[in-house]
Amino acid sequence: MARRPLPRILSSTSVPIARSREIARTAADSATDVLHPLITISRGLRLIAAALRGKWAATPRERRGPALFLVAAVVLVVALIPYGPLLALITVMAAAAWKGRERTPVRTGPDEAETGRLQALYEALVPYFSVAEDPSPLFAHGGEWAKAFSEYEFDDAGRVTRLLIRYPAYFTDGEPEARARIEQLLHTKSGRGREYRFEWDEEGNQLVMRVLDALSTSIAAQRFVAGPGETVLGFTDADAVQRTVPVTEGEDVRDAPPVVWRTGPRSTEPHLLAVGEPGSGTTTLLRSIALQALQHGDVLVVEGSGTGEYACLTGRRGVLAVECGLAGALATLEWAAHETERRLIAANRARQGGHPAPDDIKRPLWILLDRPSVFGHLAAADGRPDPQQLLQTPLRHGRAAGVTVVVAEQFDSLEALTEPVRTHTRARVVLGPCSPTLAEWVLGVPPHTTPTTAVPPGRGYARLGTGPVLRLQVPATPDPYDDATSEQHRQAVLDLLPERDLPVEATPPQQAVPAEG
């Protein structure tokens, strides 16, 4: 005989029970939504009752009788006036609804993870901010970090973004070495990969550490709102300068804080030196300066690397020469020295005769040198003079003659720069990753921020004369003939180039001349 199957036993995972549970859950949620006002009012009445009970318990015994009499009088008056009980009920319900509303809890302090970070920073600073002779040290192992850290802010990841540190008065905050140790420690303990700014208040014995936002790298070359004699080197933090210019960033137009370099007869820093590693953006900076200088002046370009980075300027109106060889560089710089002398003589004669300066010396002349140290090595091997020696006259007298010199060099060739170049280039720019010691050697003072190890091209620092050190991001100004350039940036540079003096068919982009020539 065939065995009959056993009947199925209902289990907790059967479909009807699961469906019943879903229906019950939905009904409970709907009931909660419908009864939500009643729940809110009930919660408010409970809180009001608890507050009244606490108030009654805190009232002294001798005042409870008058308080009861006053409450009874108020109830009697409310009961006798027209619609008094109804208005009283509405008032009580409204107060209960307001008191029982759901409130977002207000965060009043750091959570457990953030407290651990602050305690770790406090313990790390103990060896630097404490001495054995201090009877009541502010920093001590196992001490309270709240006494030393009065203000603090965190980001979404729980890392410190701003911290106000109080330190003892005997700490040697006037010594750069002592301050550098504290800054390096805070940078390491607070998280690498970010740029920090440290502001020391020696009078108040306070140190403020805050994380800086990354500068925008999406600003391309364009016509900046600047007058004659003003050149926008790049853009910096909003609180570092007191001026903004409108810029186009992608499809948006916004105001950005620029680093403006002023040249001309009244400038205190008429010449500029830019230093960086290969690929740091020094050539981009010189190309950006050239596009801005061509609006009101003439440009001479001497390229020592011989890679043809300035081929887009060849034959353009206002570009007097683009030289990549040693012979051409010597001839061009010799002409520039004679032109500077001619302008000085013409200006002196005009002043002595009481006449205005001639028109042929009013147009500014810009001399842009990219890696002149390469020509120095080639000239020494050939027995010729270093082309940098021809820069003495433009550097010494260029401000009065309307001649501006811009030199770009790499870190490993700084020793090859001549003394006049290092002395008269008072405007300095450092691009790319570098140590604080090297940045101080170029800028004269150390930067107030901790640079990161990986930075985009064109990111660095700028210092104009004796001014403060500013963070800098050079606008994207690539070589438009480079295949790796995006179409948007290529078109932005091509739109800024002046017209050619000859037809386009007669002046195709030429290959770079070898540096040995």
CSV table of C-alpha atoms in Angstrom, one decimal, residues 125-442:
chain,number,residue,atom,x,y,z
A,125,LEU,CA,52.0,67.7,24.7
A,126,VAL,CA,52.9,67.0,28.3
A,127,PRO,CA,56.7,66.6,27.8
A,128,TYR,CA,56.9,70.0,25.9
A,129,PHE,CA,54.6,72.1,28.1
A,130,SER,CA,55.6,71.0,31.6
A,131,VAL,CA,58.7,71.2,33.9
A,132,ALA,CA,59.4,69.4,37.2
A,133,GLU,CA,59.6,72.7,39.1
A,134,ASP,CA,56.0,73.7,38.3
A,135,PRO,CA,53.9,73.3,41.5
A,136,SER,CA,50.6,73.2,39.6
A,137,PRO,CA,51.3,72.2,36.1
A,138,LEU,CA,48.7,72.8,33.4
A,139,PHE,CA,50.0,69.8,31.5
A,140,ALA,CA,50.6,66.6,33.5
A,141,HIS,CA,50.3,62.9,32.8
A,142,GLY,CA,46.7,61.8,33.6
A,143,GLY,CA,45.6,65.5,33.9
A,144,GLU,CA,42.4,67.0,32.6
A,145,TRP,CA,42.6,68.1,29.0
A,146,ALA,CA,39.6,70.5,29.4
A,147,LYS,CA,41.8,73.0,31.3
A,148,ALA,CA,44.2,73.3,28.3
A,149,PHE,CA,41.8,72.9,25.4
A,150,SER,CA,39.1,75.5,25.8
A,151,GLU,CA,37.8,75.4,22.2
A,152,TYR,CA,37.7,72.5,19.8
A,153,GLU,CA,35.9,71.5,16.6
A,154,PHE,CA,35.7,68.2,14.7
A,155,ASP,CA,34.8,67.1,11.2
A,156,ASP,CA,32.4,64.3,10.2
A,157,ALA,CA,35.2,61.7,10.5
A,158,GLY,CA,35.9,62.7,14.1
A,159,ARG,CA,39.2,64.4,13.4
A,160,VAL,CA,40.1,67.8,14.9
A,161,THR,CA,39.6,70.8,12.6
A,162,ARG,CA,40.2,73.6,15.1
A,163,LEU,CA,41.8,73.6,18.5
A,164,LEU,CA,42.6,76.4,21.0
A,165,ILE,CA,45.5,75.4,23.3
A,166,ARG,CA,46.5,77.3,26.4
A,167,TYR,CA,50.1,76.7,27.4
A,168,PRO,CA,52.3,77.8,30.3
A,169,ALA,CA,54.0,81.2,30.3
A,170,TYR,CA,57.4,79.7,30.7
A,171,PHE,CA,57.2,77.9,27.3
A,172,THR,CA,59.8,79.3,24.9
A,173,ASP,CA,57.3,80.3,22.2
A,174,GLY,CA,59.8,82.9,20.9
A,175,GLU,CA,62.2,80.3,19.6
A,176,PRO,CA,61.4,79.0,16.1
A,177,GLU,CA,62.7,75.5,17.0
A,178,ALA,CA,60.4,75.1,20.0
A,179,ARG,CA,57.4,76.2,18.0
A,180,ALA,CA,58.3,73.9,15.1
A,181,ARG,CA,58.4,70.9,17.4
A,182,ILE,CA,54.9,71.7,18.7
A,183,GLU,CA,53.5,72.2,15.2
A,184,GLN,CA,55.1,69.0,13.9
A,185,LEU,CA,53.7,67.1,16.9
A,186,LEU,CA,50.1,68.5,16.4
A,187,HIS,CA,50.3,67.8,12.7
A,188,THR,CA,51.3,64.2,13.2
A,189,LYS,CA,48.8,63.5,16.0
A,190,SER,CA,45.8,65.3,14.3
A,191,GLY,CA,46.1,63.5,11.0
A,192,ARG,CA,48.3,63.7,8.0
A,193,GLY,CA,47.2,64.6,4.5
A,194,ARG,CA,45.7,67.9,5.6
A,195,GLU,CA,47.1,71.4,5.7
A,196,TYR,CA,47.2,73.1,9.1
A,197,ARG,CA,47.7,76.8,10.1
A,198,PHE,CA,49.1,77.7,13.5
A,199,GLU,CA,48.5,81.1,15.0
A,200,TRP,CA,50.6,81.9,18.1
A,201,ASP,CA,49.5,84.5,20.6
A,202,GLU,CA,52.6,85.1,22.7
A,203,GLU,CA,50.9,87.7,24.9
A,204,GLY,CA,48.0,85.4,25.8
A,205,ASN,CA,50.0,82.2,25.8
A,206,GLN,CA,47.6,80.6,23.4
A,207,LEU,CA,48.0,78.6,20.2
A,208,VAL,CA,45.2,78.2,17.6
A,209,MET,CA,45.4,75.2,15.2
A,210,ARG,CA,43.0,75.0,12.4
A,211,VAL,CA,42.7,72.9,9.2
A,212,LEU,CA,42.6,74.8,6.0
A,213,ASP,CA,40.3,74.0,3.1
A,214,ALA,CA,42.0,73.0,-0.1
A,215,LEU,CA,42.4,75.7,-2.7
A,216,SER,CA,40.4,75.3,-5.9
A,217,THR,CA,42.3,73.8,-8.9
A,218,SER,CA,39.5,74.4,-11.4
A,219,ILE,CA,40.2,78.1,-12.1
A,220,ALA,CA,41.6,78.2,-15.6
A,221,ALA,CA,43.4,81.0,-17.5
A,222,GLN,CA,41.1,84.0,-18.2
A,223,ARG,CA,41.0,87.8,-18.3
A,224,PHE,CA,41.3,88.8,-14.7
A,225,VAL,CA,40.0,92.2,-13.4
A,226,ALA,CA,43.3,93.9,-12.8
A,227,GLY,CA,44.8,97.3,-13.8
A,228,PRO,CA,48.0,98.1,-15.6
A,229,GLY,CA,51.0,97.0,-13.6
A,230,GLU,CA,48.9,94.3,-11.7
A,231,THR,CA,49.5,90.6,-12.3
A,232,VAL,CA,47.4,87.9,-10.7
A,233,LEU,CA,49.8,85.2,-9.7
A,234,GLY,CA,47.1,82.9,-8.4
A,235,PHE,CA,44.5,82.6,-5.7
A,236,THR,CA,44.7,82.2,-1.9
A,237,ASP,CA,42.6,82.0,1.2
A,238,ALA,CA,39.7,84.4,1.7
A,239,ASP,CA,40.9,85.8,5.0
A,240,ALA,CA,44.5,86.3,3.7
A,241,VAL,CA,43.8,89.3,1.4
A,242,GLN,CA,41.3,92.1,1.3
A,243,ARG,CA,40.4,91.9,-2.3
A,244,THR,CA,38.4,89.6,-4.6
A,245,VAL,CA,38.0,89.4,-8.3
A,246,PRO,CA,35.3,87.7,-10.4
A,247,VAL,CA,36.4,84.4,-11.9
A,248,THR,CA,34.8,81.8,-14.1
A,249,GLU,CA,35.1,78.4,-12.5
A,250,GLY,CA,33.6,75.8,-14.8
A,251,GLU,CA,30.2,77.1,-15.6
A,252,ASP,CA,29.8,79.3,-12.5
A,253,VAL,CA,31.0,82.8,-11.8
A,254,ARG,CA,32.2,83.6,-8.3
A,255,ASP,CA,34.5,86.0,-6.4
A,256,ALA,CA,37.9,84.6,-5.5
A,257,PRO,CA,40.7,86.2,-3.4
A,258,PRO,CA,43.8,86.8,-5.7
A,259,VAL,CA,47.5,87.2,-5.0
A,260,VAL,CA,48.2,90.4,-6.9
A,261,TRP,CA,51.8,91.3,-7.8
A,262,ARG,CA,52.3,95.0,-8.6
A,263,THR,CA,55.1,96.1,-10.9
A,264,GLY,CA,56.2,99.4,-12.4
A,265,PRO,CA,58.0,102.5,-11.1
A,266,ARG,CA,56.4,102.5,-7.7
A,267,SER,CA,56.7,98.8,-7.0
A,268,THR,CA,58.9,97.6,-4.1
A,269,GLU,CA,59.3,94.1,-5.6
A,270,PRO,CA,59.7,94.7,-9.4
A,271,HIS,CA,61.2,91.2,-10.2
A,272,LEU,CA,60.1,87.7,-9.3
A,273,LEU,CA,61.7,84.3,-8.7
A,274,ALA,CA,59.7,81.1,-8.9
A,275,VAL,CA,61.2,77.9,-7.6
A,276,GLY,CA,59.9,74.3,-7.7
A,277,GLU,CA,60.5,70.7,-8.6
A,278,PRO,CA,59.8,69.4,-12.2
A,279,GLY,CA,56.1,69.3,-12.8
A,280,SER,CA,55.3,71.6,-9.9
A,281,GLY,CA,53.9,74.4,-12.2
A,282,THR,CA,56.6,77.0,-12.5
A,283,THR,CA,56.3,76.9,-16.3
A,284,THR,CA,52.6,77.2,-16.0
A,285,LEU,CA,53.1,80.3,-13.8
A,286,LEU,CA,55.4,81.9,-16.4
A,287,ARG,CA,52.9,81.2,-19.1
A,288,SER,CA,50.1,82.7,-17.1
A,289,ILE,CA,52.2,85.8,-16.5
A,290,ALA,CA,53.1,86.1,-20.2
A,291,LEU,CA,49.4,86.0,-21.2
A,292,GLN,CA,48.6,88.8,-18.7
A,293,ALA,CA,51.7,90.9,-19.6
A,294,LEU,CA,50.8,90.9,-23.3
A,295,GLN,CA,47.7,93.0,-22.6
A,296,HIS,CA,49.8,96.1,-21.9
A,297,GLY,CA,53.5,95.2,-22.8
A,298,ASP,CA,56.0,93.3,-24.8
A,299,VAL,CA,57.5,89.9,-23.8
A,300,LEU,CA,60.9,88.2,-24.2
A,301,VAL,CA,61.0,84.5,-23.4
A,302,VAL,CA,64.2,82.6,-22.9
A,303,GLU,CA,63.7,78.8,-22.3
A,304,GLY,CA,66.6,76.8,-21.0
A,305,SER,CA,64.9,73.4,-20.9
A,306,GLY,CA,64.4,73.4,-24.7
A,307,THR,CA,61.1,71.5,-24.5
A,308,GLY,CA,59.1,74.0,-26.5
A,309,GLU,CA,56.7,74.9,-23.7
A,310,TYR,CA,56.3,78.4,-25.1
A,311,ALA,CA,55.8,77.6,-28.8
A,312,CYS,CA,52.3,78.9,-28.6
A,313,LEU,CA,53.8,82.5,-28.1
A,314,THR,CA,56.0,82.4,-31.2
A,315,GLY,CA,55.0,85.0,-33.8
A,316,ARG,CA,52.3,86.5,-31.6
A,317,ARG,CA,51.8,90.3,-31.4
A,318,GLY,CA,53.9,91.7,-28.6
A,319,VAL,CA,56.2,88.7,-28.3
A,320,LEU,CA,59.6,90.0,-29.3
A,321,ALA,CA,61.4,86.6,-29.2
A,322,VAL,CA,61.1,83.0,-27.9
A,323,GLU,CA,64.7,81.6,-27.6
A,324,CYS,CA,65.6,78.1,-26.7
A,325,GLY,CA,69.3,78.1,-27.7
A,326,LEU,CA,72.4,79.5,-26.1
A,327,ALA,CA,73.4,81.9,-28.9
A,328,GLY,CA,69.9,83.3,-29.2
A,329,ALA,CA,69.6,83.7,-25.4
A,330,LEU,CA,72.9,85.6,-25.3
A,331,ALA,CA,71.8,87.9,-28.2
A,332,THR,CA,68.3,88.5,-26.8
A,333,LEU,CA,69.5,89.3,-23.2
A,334,GLU,CA,72.2,91.5,-24.6
A,335,TRP,CA,69.6,93.5,-26.5
A,336,ALA,CA,67.5,93.6,-23.4
A,337,ALA,CA,70.4,95.1,-21.4
A,338,HIS,CA,71.0,97.8,-24.1
A,339,GLU,CA,67.2,98.5,-24.3
A,340,THR,CA,67.1,99.1,-20.6
A,341,GLU,CA,70.0,101.6,-20.8
A,342,ARG,CA,68.3,103.3,-23.8
A,343,ARG,CA,65.1,103.7,-21.8
A,344,LEU,CA,67.0,105.1,-18.8
A,345,ILE,CA,68.8,107.7,-21.0
A,346,ALA,CA,65.7,108.7,-22.8
A,347,ALA,CA,63.7,109.1,-19.5
A,348,ASN,CA,66.6,111.1,-18.0
A,349,ARG,CA,66.8,113.5,-20.9
A,350,ALA,CA,63.0,114.0,-20.9
A,351,ARG,CA,63.1,114.9,-17.2
A,352,GLN,CA,66.0,117.3,-17.6
A,353,GLY,CA,64.2,119.0,-20.5
A,354,GLY,CA,60.9,119.2,-18.6
A,355,HIS,CA,59.2,117.0,-21.2
A,356,PRO,CA,57.0,113.9,-20.7
A,357,ALA,CA,58.6,110.5,-21.2
A,358,PRO,CA,58.6,109.4,-24.8
A,359,ASP,CA,56.0,106.9,-25.9
A,360,ASP,CA,58.5,104.3,-27.0
A,361,ILE,CA,59.7,103.8,-23.4
A,362,LYS,CA,56.2,103.7,-21.7
A,363,ARG,CA,55.3,100.2,-22.9
A,364,PRO,CA,56.5,97.7,-20.3
A,365,LEU,CA,59.0,95.1,-21.3
A,366,TRP,CA,58.9,91.6,-19.6
A,367,ILE,CA,61.9,89.2,-19.6
A,368,LEU,CA,60.8,85.7,-18.8
A,369,LEU,CA,63.6,83.1,-18.1
A,370,ASP,CA,62.8,79.5,-17.5
A,371,ARG,CA,65.7,77.5,-16.1
A,372,PRO,CA,68.6,79.9,-16.9
A,373,SER,CA,71.1,77.6,-15.1
A,374,VAL,CA,71.1,75.2,-18.1
A,375,PHE,CA,72.6,78.0,-20.2
A,376,GLY,CA,75.2,78.6,-17.5
A,377,HIS,CA,76.5,75.1,-17.9
A,378,LEU,CA,76.5,75.2,-21.7
A,379,ALA,CA,78.2,78.6,-21.7
A,380,ALA,CA,80.9,77.4,-19.3
A,381,ALA,CA,81.6,74.4,-21.6
A,382,ASP,CA,81.7,76.7,-24.6
A,383,GLY,CA,83.8,79.4,-23.0
A,384,ARG,CA,81.1,82.0,-23.3
A,385,PRO,CA,79.7,84.3,-20.5
A,386,ASP,CA,76.8,83.2,-18.4
A,387,PRO,CA,73.6,84.7,-19.8
A,388,GLN,CA,72.6,85.6,-16.2
A,389,GLN,CA,75.4,88.2,-16.2
A,390,LEU,CA,73.5,90.2,-18.8
A,391,LEU,CA,70.6,90.5,-16.4
A,392,GLN,CA,72.4,92.9,-14.1
A,393,THR,CA,71.3,96.1,-15.8
A,394,PRO,CA,67.6,95.0,-16.2
A,395,LEU,CA,67.5,93.8,-12.6
A,396,ARG,CA,69.2,96.9,-11.1
A,397,HIS,CA,67.5,99.6,-13.2
A,398,GLY,CA,64.4,97.7,-14.5
A,399,ARG,CA,61.9,99.4,-12.2
A,400,ALA,CA,62.8,102.9,-13.5
A,401,ALA,CA,63.0,101.7,-17.1
A,402,GLY,CA,59.7,99.7,-17.1
A,403,VAL,CA,61.5,96.4,-17.4
A,404,THR,CA,60.4,93.4,-15.3
A,405,VAL,CA,62.4,90.2,-15.0
A,406,VAL,CA,60.8,86.8,-14.0
A,407,VAL,CA,63.0,83.8,-13.4
A,408,ALA,CA,61.9,80.2,-12.9
A,409,GLU,CA,64.3,77.6,-11.5
A,410,GLN,CA,64.4,74.2,-9.9
A,411,PHE,CA,65.4,73.5,-6.3
A,412,ASP,CA,68.5,71.5,-7.4
A,413,SER,CA,69.9,74.4,-9.4
A,414,LEU,CA,69.4,77.3,-7.0
A,415,GLU,CA,73.1,77.5,-6.3
A,416,ALA,CA,73.7,78.3,-10.0
A,417,LEU,CA,71.7,81.5,-9.8
A,418,THR,CA,73.9,84.6,-9.7
A,419,GLU,CA,74.0,87.1,-6.9
A,420,PRO,CA,72.1,89.9,-8.7
A,421,VAL,CA,69.2,87.4,-9.5
A,422,ARG,CA,68.9,86.3,-5.9
A,423,THR,CA,69.2,89.9,-4.5
A,424,HIS,CA,66.8,91.8,-6.8
A,425,THR,CA,64.0,89.2,-7.1
A,426,ARG,CA,62.1,90.3,-4.0
A,427,ALA,CA,58.9,88.7,-5.0
A,428,ARG,CA,59.2,84.9,-4.4
A,429,VAL,CA,57.0,81.9,-5.3
A,430,VAL,CA,57.6,78.3,-4.1
A,431,LEU,CA,55.6,75.6,-5.9
A,432,GLY,CA,55.2,71.9,-5.3
A,433,PRO,CA,56.1,69.8,-2.2
A,434,CYS,CA,59.1,71.0,-0.2
A,435,SER,CA,60.4,71.0,3.3
A,436,PRO,CA,59.7,74.0,5.6
A,437,THR,CA,63.4,74.6,5.8
A,438,LEU,CA,63.7,74.9,2.0
A,439,ALA,CA,60.6,77.1,1.8
A,440,GLU,CA,62.1,79.4,4.4
A,441,TRP,CA,65.4,79.6,2.5
A,442,VAL,CA,63.6,80.8,-0.6
